[in-house]
Short mmCIF file of C-alpha atoms and ligand atoms in Angstrom, two decimals:
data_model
loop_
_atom_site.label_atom_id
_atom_site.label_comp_id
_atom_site.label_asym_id
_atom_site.label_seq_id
_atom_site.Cartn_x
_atom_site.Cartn_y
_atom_site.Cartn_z
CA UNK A 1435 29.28 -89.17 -52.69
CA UNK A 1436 33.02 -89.09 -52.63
CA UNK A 1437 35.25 -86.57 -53.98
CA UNK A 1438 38.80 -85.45 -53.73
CA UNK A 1439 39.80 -81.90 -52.29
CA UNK A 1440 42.74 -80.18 -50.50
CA UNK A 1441 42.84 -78.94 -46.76
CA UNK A 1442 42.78 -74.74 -46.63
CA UNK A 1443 42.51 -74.61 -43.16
CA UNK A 1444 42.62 -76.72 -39.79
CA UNK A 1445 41.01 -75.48 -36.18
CA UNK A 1446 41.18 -78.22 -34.00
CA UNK A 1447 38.90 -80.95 -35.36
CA UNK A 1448 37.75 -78.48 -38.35
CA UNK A 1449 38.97 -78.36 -41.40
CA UNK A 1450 38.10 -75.97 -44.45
CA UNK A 1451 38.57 -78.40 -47.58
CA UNK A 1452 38.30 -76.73 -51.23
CA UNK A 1453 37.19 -78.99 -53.61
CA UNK A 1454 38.18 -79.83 -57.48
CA UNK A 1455 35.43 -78.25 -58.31
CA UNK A 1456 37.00 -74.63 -56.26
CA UNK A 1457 33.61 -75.25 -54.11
CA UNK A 1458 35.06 -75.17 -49.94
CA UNK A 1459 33.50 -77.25 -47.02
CA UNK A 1460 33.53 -77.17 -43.53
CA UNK A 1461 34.64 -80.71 -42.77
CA UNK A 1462 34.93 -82.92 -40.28
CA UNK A 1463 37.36 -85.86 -39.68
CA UNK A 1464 36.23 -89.24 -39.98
CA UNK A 1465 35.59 -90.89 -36.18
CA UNK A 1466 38.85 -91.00 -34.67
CA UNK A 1467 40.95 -90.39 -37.96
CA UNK A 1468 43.49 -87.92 -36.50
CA UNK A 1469 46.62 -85.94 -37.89
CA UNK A 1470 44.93 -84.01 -40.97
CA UNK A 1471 46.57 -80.84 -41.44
CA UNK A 1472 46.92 -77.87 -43.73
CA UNK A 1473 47.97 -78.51 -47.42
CA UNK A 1474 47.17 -82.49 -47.16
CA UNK A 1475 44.79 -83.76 -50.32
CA UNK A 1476 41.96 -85.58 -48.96
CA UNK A 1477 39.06 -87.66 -49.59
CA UNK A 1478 35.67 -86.61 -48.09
CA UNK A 1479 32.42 -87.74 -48.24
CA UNK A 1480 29.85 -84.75 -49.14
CA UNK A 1481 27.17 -83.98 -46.33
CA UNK A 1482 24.25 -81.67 -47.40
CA UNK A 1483 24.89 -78.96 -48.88
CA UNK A 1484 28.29 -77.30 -47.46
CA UNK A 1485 29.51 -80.27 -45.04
CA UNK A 1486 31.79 -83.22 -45.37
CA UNK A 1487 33.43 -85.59 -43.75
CA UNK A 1488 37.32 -86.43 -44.40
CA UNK A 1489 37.90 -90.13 -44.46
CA UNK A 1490 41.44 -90.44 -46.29
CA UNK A 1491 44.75 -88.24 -46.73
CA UNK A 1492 46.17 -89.17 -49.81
CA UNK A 1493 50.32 -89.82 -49.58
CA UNK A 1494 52.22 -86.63 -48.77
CA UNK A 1495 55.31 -85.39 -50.30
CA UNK A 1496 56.66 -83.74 -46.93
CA UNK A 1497 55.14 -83.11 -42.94
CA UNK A 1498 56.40 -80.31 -41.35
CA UNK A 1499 55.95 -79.98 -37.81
CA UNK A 1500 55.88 -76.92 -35.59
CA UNK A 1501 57.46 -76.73 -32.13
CA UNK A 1502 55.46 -75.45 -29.20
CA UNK A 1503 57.00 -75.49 -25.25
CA UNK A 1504 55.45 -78.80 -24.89
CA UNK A 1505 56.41 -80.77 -28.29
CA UNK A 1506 56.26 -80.83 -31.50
CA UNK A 1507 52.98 -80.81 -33.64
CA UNK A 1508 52.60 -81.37 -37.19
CA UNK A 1509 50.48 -78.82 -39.23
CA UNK A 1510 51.27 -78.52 -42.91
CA UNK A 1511 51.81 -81.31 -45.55
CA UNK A 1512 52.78 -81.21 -49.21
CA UNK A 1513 54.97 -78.10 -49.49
CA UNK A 1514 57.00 -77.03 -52.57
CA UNK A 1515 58.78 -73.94 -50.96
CA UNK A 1516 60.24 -72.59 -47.86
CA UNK A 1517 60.60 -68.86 -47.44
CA UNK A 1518 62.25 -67.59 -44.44
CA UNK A 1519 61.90 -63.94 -44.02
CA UNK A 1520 64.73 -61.56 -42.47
CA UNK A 1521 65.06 -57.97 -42.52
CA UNK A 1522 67.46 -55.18 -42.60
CA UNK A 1523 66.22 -54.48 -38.85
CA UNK A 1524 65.59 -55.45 -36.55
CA UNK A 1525 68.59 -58.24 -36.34
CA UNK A 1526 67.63 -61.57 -37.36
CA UNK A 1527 67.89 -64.89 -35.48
CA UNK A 1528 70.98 -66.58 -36.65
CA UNK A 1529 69.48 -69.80 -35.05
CA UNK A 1530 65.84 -69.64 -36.18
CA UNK A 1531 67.50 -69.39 -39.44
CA UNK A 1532 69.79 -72.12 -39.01
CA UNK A 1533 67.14 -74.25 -37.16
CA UNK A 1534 64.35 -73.23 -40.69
CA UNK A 1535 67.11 -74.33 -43.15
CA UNK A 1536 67.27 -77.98 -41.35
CA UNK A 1537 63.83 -78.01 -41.15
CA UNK A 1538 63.54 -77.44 -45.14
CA UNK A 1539 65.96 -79.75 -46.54
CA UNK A 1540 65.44 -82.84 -44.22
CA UNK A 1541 62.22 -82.39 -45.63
CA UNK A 1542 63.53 -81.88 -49.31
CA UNK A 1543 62.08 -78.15 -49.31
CA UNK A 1544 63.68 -75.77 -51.20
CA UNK A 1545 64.79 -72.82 -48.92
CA UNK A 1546 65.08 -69.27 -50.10
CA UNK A 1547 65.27 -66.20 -47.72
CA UNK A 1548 63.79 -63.27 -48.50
CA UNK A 1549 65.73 -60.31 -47.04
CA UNK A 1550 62.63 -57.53 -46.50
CA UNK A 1551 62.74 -53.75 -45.57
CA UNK A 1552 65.99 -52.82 -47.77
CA UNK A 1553 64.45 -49.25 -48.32
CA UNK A 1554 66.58 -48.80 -44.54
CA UNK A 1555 69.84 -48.91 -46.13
CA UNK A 1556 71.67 -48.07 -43.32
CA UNK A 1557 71.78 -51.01 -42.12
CA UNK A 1558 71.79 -52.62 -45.63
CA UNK A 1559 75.18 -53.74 -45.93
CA UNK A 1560 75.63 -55.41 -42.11
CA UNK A 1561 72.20 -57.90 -42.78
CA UNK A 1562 73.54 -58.89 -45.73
CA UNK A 1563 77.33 -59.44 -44.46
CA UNK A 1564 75.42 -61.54 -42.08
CA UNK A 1565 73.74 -63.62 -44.65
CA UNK A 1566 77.40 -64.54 -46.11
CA UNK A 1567 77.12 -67.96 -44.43
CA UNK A 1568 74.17 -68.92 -45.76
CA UNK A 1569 74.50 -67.44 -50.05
CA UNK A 1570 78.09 -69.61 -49.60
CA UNK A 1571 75.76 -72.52 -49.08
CA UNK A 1572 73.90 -72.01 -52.05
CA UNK A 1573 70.73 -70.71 -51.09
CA UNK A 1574 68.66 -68.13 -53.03
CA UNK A 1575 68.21 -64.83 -51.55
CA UNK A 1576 65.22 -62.43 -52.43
CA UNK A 1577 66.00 -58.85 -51.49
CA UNK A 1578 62.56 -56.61 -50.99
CA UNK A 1579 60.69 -54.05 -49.41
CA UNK A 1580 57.21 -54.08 -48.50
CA UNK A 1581 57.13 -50.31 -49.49
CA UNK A 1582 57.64 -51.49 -53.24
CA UNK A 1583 55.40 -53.51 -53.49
CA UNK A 1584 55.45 -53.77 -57.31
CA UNK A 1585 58.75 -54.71 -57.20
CA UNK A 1586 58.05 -57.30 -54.66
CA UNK A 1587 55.39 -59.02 -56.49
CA UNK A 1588 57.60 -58.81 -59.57
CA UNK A 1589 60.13 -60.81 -57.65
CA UNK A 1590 57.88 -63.35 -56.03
CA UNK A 1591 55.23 -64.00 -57.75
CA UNK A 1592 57.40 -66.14 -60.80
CA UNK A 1593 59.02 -68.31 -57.80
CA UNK A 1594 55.43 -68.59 -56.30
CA UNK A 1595 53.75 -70.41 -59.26
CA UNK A 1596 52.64 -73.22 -59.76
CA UNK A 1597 53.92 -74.70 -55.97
CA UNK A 1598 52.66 -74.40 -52.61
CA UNK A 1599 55.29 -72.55 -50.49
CA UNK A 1600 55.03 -72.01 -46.79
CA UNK A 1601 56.55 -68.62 -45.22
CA UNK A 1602 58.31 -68.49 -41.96
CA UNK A 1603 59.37 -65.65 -40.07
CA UNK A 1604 60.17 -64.35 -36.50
CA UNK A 1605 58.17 -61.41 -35.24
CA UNK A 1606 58.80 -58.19 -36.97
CA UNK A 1607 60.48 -58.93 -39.70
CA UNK A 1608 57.44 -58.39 -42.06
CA UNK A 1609 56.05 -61.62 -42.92
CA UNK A 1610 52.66 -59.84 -42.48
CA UNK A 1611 53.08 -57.01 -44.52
CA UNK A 1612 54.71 -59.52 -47.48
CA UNK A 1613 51.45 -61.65 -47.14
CA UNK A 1614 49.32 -58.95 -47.21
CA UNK A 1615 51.26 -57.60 -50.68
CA UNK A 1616 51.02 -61.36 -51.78
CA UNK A 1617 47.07 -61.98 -51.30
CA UNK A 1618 44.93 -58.68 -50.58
CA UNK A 1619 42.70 -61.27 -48.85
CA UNK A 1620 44.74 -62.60 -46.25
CA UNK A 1621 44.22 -58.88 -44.05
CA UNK A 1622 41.28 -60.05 -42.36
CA UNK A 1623 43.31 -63.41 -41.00
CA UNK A 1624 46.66 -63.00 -39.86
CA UNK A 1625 45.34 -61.92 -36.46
CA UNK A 1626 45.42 -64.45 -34.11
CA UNK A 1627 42.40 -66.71 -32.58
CA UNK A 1628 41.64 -67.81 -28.87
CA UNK A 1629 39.52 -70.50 -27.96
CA UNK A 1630 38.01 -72.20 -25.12
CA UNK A 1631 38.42 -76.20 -25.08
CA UNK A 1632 37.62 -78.23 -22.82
CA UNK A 1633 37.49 -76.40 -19.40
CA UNK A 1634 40.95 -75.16 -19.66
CA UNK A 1635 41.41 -71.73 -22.22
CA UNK A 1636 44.42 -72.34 -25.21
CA UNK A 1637 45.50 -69.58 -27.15
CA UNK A 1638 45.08 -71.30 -30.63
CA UNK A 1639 46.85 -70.44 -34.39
CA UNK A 1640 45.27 -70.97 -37.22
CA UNK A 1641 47.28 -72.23 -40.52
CA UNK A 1642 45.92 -71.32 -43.47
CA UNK A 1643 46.28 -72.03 -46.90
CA UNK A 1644 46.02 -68.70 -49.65
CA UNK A 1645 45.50 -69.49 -53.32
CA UNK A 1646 46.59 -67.80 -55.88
CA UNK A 1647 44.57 -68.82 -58.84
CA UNK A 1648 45.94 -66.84 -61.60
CA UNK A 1649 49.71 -68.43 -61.22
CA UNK A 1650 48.10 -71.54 -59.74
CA UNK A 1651 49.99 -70.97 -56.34
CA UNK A 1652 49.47 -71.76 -53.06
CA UNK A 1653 50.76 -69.79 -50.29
CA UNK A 1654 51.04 -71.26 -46.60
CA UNK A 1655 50.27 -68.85 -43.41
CA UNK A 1656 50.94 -70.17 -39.95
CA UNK A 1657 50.40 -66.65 -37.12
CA UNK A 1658 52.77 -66.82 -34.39
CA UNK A 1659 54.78 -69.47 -36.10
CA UNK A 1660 58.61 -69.01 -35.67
CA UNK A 1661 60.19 -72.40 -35.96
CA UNK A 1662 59.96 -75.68 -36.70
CA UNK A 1663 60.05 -78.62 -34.44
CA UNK A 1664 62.61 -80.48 -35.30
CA UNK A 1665 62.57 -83.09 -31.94
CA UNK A 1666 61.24 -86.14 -34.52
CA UNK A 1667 64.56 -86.08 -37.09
CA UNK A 1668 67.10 -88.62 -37.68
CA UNK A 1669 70.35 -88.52 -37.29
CA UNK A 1670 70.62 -88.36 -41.13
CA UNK A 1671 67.93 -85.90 -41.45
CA UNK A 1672 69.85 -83.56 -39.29
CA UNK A 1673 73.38 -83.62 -41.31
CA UNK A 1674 71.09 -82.80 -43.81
CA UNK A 1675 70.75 -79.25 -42.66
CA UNK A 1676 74.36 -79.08 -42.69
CA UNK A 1677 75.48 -79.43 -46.12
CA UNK A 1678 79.19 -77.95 -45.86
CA UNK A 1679 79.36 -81.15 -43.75
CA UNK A 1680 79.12 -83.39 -46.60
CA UNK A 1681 82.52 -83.50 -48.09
CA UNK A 1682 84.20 -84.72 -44.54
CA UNK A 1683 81.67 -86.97 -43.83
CA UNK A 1684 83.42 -89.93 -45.59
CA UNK A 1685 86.59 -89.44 -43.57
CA UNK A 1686 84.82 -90.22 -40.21
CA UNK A 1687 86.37 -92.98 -38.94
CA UNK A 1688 82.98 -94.59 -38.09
CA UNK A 1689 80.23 -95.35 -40.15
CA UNK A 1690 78.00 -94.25 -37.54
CA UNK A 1691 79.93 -90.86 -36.18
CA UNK A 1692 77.76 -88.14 -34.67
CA UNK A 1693 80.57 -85.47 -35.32
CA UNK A 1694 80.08 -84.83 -31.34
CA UNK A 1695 83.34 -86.13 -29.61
CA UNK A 1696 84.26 -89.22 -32.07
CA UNK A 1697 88.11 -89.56 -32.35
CA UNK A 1698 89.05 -89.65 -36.32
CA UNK A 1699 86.16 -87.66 -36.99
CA UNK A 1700 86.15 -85.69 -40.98
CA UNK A 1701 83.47 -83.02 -39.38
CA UNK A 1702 85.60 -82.00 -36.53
CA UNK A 1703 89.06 -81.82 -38.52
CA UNK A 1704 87.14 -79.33 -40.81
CA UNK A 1705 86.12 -77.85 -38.09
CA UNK A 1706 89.41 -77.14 -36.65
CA UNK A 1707 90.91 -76.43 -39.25
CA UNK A 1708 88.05 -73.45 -39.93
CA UNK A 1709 86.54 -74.90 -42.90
CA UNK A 1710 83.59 -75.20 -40.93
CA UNK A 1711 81.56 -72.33 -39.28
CA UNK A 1712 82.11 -72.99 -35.38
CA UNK A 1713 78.52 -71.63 -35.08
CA UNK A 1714 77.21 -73.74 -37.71
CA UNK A 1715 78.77 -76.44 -35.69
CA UNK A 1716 77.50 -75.18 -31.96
CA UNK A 1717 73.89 -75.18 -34.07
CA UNK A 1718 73.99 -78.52 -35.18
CA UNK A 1719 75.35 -79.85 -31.62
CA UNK A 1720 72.34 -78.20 -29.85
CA UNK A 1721 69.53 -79.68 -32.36
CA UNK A 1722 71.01 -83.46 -32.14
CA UNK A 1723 70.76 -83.12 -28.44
CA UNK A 1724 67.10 -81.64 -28.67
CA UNK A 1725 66.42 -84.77 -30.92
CA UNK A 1726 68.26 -87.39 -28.34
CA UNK A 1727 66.48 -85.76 -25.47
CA UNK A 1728 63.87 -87.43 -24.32
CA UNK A 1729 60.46 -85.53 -25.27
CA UNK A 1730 58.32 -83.80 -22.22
CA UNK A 1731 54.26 -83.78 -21.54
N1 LIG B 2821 60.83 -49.78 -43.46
C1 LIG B 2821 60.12 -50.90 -43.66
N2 LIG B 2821 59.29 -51.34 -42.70
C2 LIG B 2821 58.60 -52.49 -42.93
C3 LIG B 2821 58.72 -53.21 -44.12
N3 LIG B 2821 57.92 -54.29 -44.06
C4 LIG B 2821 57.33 -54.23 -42.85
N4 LIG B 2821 57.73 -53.14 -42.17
C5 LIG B 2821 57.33 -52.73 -40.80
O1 LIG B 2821 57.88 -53.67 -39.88
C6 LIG B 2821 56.99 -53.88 -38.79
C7 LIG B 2821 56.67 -55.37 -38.66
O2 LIG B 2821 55.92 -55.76 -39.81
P1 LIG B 2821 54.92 -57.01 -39.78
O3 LIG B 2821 54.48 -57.23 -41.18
O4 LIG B 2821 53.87 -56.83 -38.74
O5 LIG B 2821 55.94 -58.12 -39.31
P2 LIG B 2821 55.67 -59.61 -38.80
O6 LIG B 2821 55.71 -59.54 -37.31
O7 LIG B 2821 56.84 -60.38 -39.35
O8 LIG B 2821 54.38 -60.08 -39.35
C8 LIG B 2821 55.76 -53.03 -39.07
O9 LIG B 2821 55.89 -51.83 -38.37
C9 LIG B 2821 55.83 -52.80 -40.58
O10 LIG B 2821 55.22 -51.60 -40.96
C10 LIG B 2821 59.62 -52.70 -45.14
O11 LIG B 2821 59.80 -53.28 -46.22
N5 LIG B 2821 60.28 -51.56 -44.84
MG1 LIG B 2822 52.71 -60.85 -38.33
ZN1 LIG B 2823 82.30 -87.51 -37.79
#
């Protein structure tokens, strides 16, 4: 019998799929049907009781990949939301930030950050000088602390419902705690899994998908995931992560500028003349090469 579901979680060649009817599955994919990851709606065919077998992944909205040393690997589909926690301390990652904001809009995510651990307000007022950059270019920001967490849910939990949102943080800046606040449930997961494949041993994260029935959210956990691969983009879908490009880019003398080196270039006149940030700039210069690089294995 066939029926429709959603993936919850991937290991390897496992998946967890929840079906309409809020029933989950261990599943299987299909013979060689590869690339099934977290968040992507499925078709499976039941087996038995509690097993089925995933032979189609409906269209997807977005694929996100993630980057490990090697290359990038996709691993969630069909997200609404991009959270990208910093804290008051320690410092955050002006590039994993940067690199997180391309990653969401050339994938037509909506980013908001979520500044955690404002309860140390002595370093309040520096994180959030440092966050200037990124409020000029529109983007929500979501200021909590895990030790409120009333206040947090109050906060969250409106922007949460009704879409599937994936948070993204480097270590220590709380993602944990703010999961665990989110969904009670999630404690017993966010540790990390090792297992042995083949002969050689692979330290192994699981992505996982939370639901939040009563506001009909989804919530997207990914251990030990810091950034996003970004090796597969466009040319295209890297200006996208640089939106206070846009109003030069029609003075580029050629259609078909990179905003590198190009003589008569709208990008690099702004930037001169300090209407762009030179590390926005430096930023996108070092992701364009990653992406013309050719990829390792
Ligand atoms: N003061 C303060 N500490 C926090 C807050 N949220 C998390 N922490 C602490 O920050 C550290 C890192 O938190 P964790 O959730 O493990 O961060 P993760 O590595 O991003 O998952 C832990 O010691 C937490 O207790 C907060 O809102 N305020
Ligand atoms: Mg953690
Ligand atoms: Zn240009």
């Amino acid at each position: 019998m066939m029926q429709s579901g959603r993936v919850i979680t991937a290991f390897g060649r496992h998946f967890t799929v929840k079906l309409q009817d809020g029933t989950t599955r261990h599943s299987y994919a299909k013979g060689k049907k590869t690339g099934i990851c977290v968040g992507d709606y499925v078709h499976v065919e039941l087996i038995g009781q509690d097993e089925a077998r995933i032979v189609d992944i409906l269209e997807r909205k977005n694929l996100l990949y993630r980057s490990d040393e090697m290359r990038s690997k996709q691993f969630a589909a069909n997200v609404d939301i991009l959270f990208i926690v910093v804290a008051v301390e320690p410092n955050f990652s002006e590039d994993l930030l940067g690199r997180a904001l391309v990653g969401a809009w050339s994938a037509q995510i909506k980013p908001i950050i979520i500044l955690n651990k404002i309860d140390l307000s002595s370093n309040y007022q520096a994180a959030k000088d440092r966050l200037k950059t990124y409020l000029d270019l529109g983007i929500e920001l979501i200021e909590v602390s895990t030790l409120n967490p009333l206040d947090l849910k109050e906060k969250l939990l409106p922007i949460l419902q009704d879409h599937t949102s994936l948070l993204l943080g480097q270590s220590a800046m709380g993602k944990s705690s703010i999961l665990n606040v989110l969904v009670p449930a999630a404690q017993a997961h966010t540790q990390e899994y090792s297992v042995a494949l083949g002969t050689g041993k692979h330290t192994t994260t699981t992505t996982t998908l939370y639901e939040l029935p009563e506001i009909n959210a989804n919530l997207i956990d990914s251990p030990g995931f810091q950034s996003f691969g970004l090796k597969h983009l466009q040319l295209n879908e890297v200006i996208a992560g640089f939106p206070e490009f846009t109003p030069y880019l029609d003075q580029c003398r050629f259609y078909n500028c990179q905003h590198l080196h190009e003589p008569g270039c709208g990008v690099l006149k702004a930037l001169a003349e300090h209407k762009i940030a030179a590390e926005r700039h430096a930023l996108y210069e070092r992701i364009l090469l990653e992406c013309t690089a050719p990829e390792r294995y």
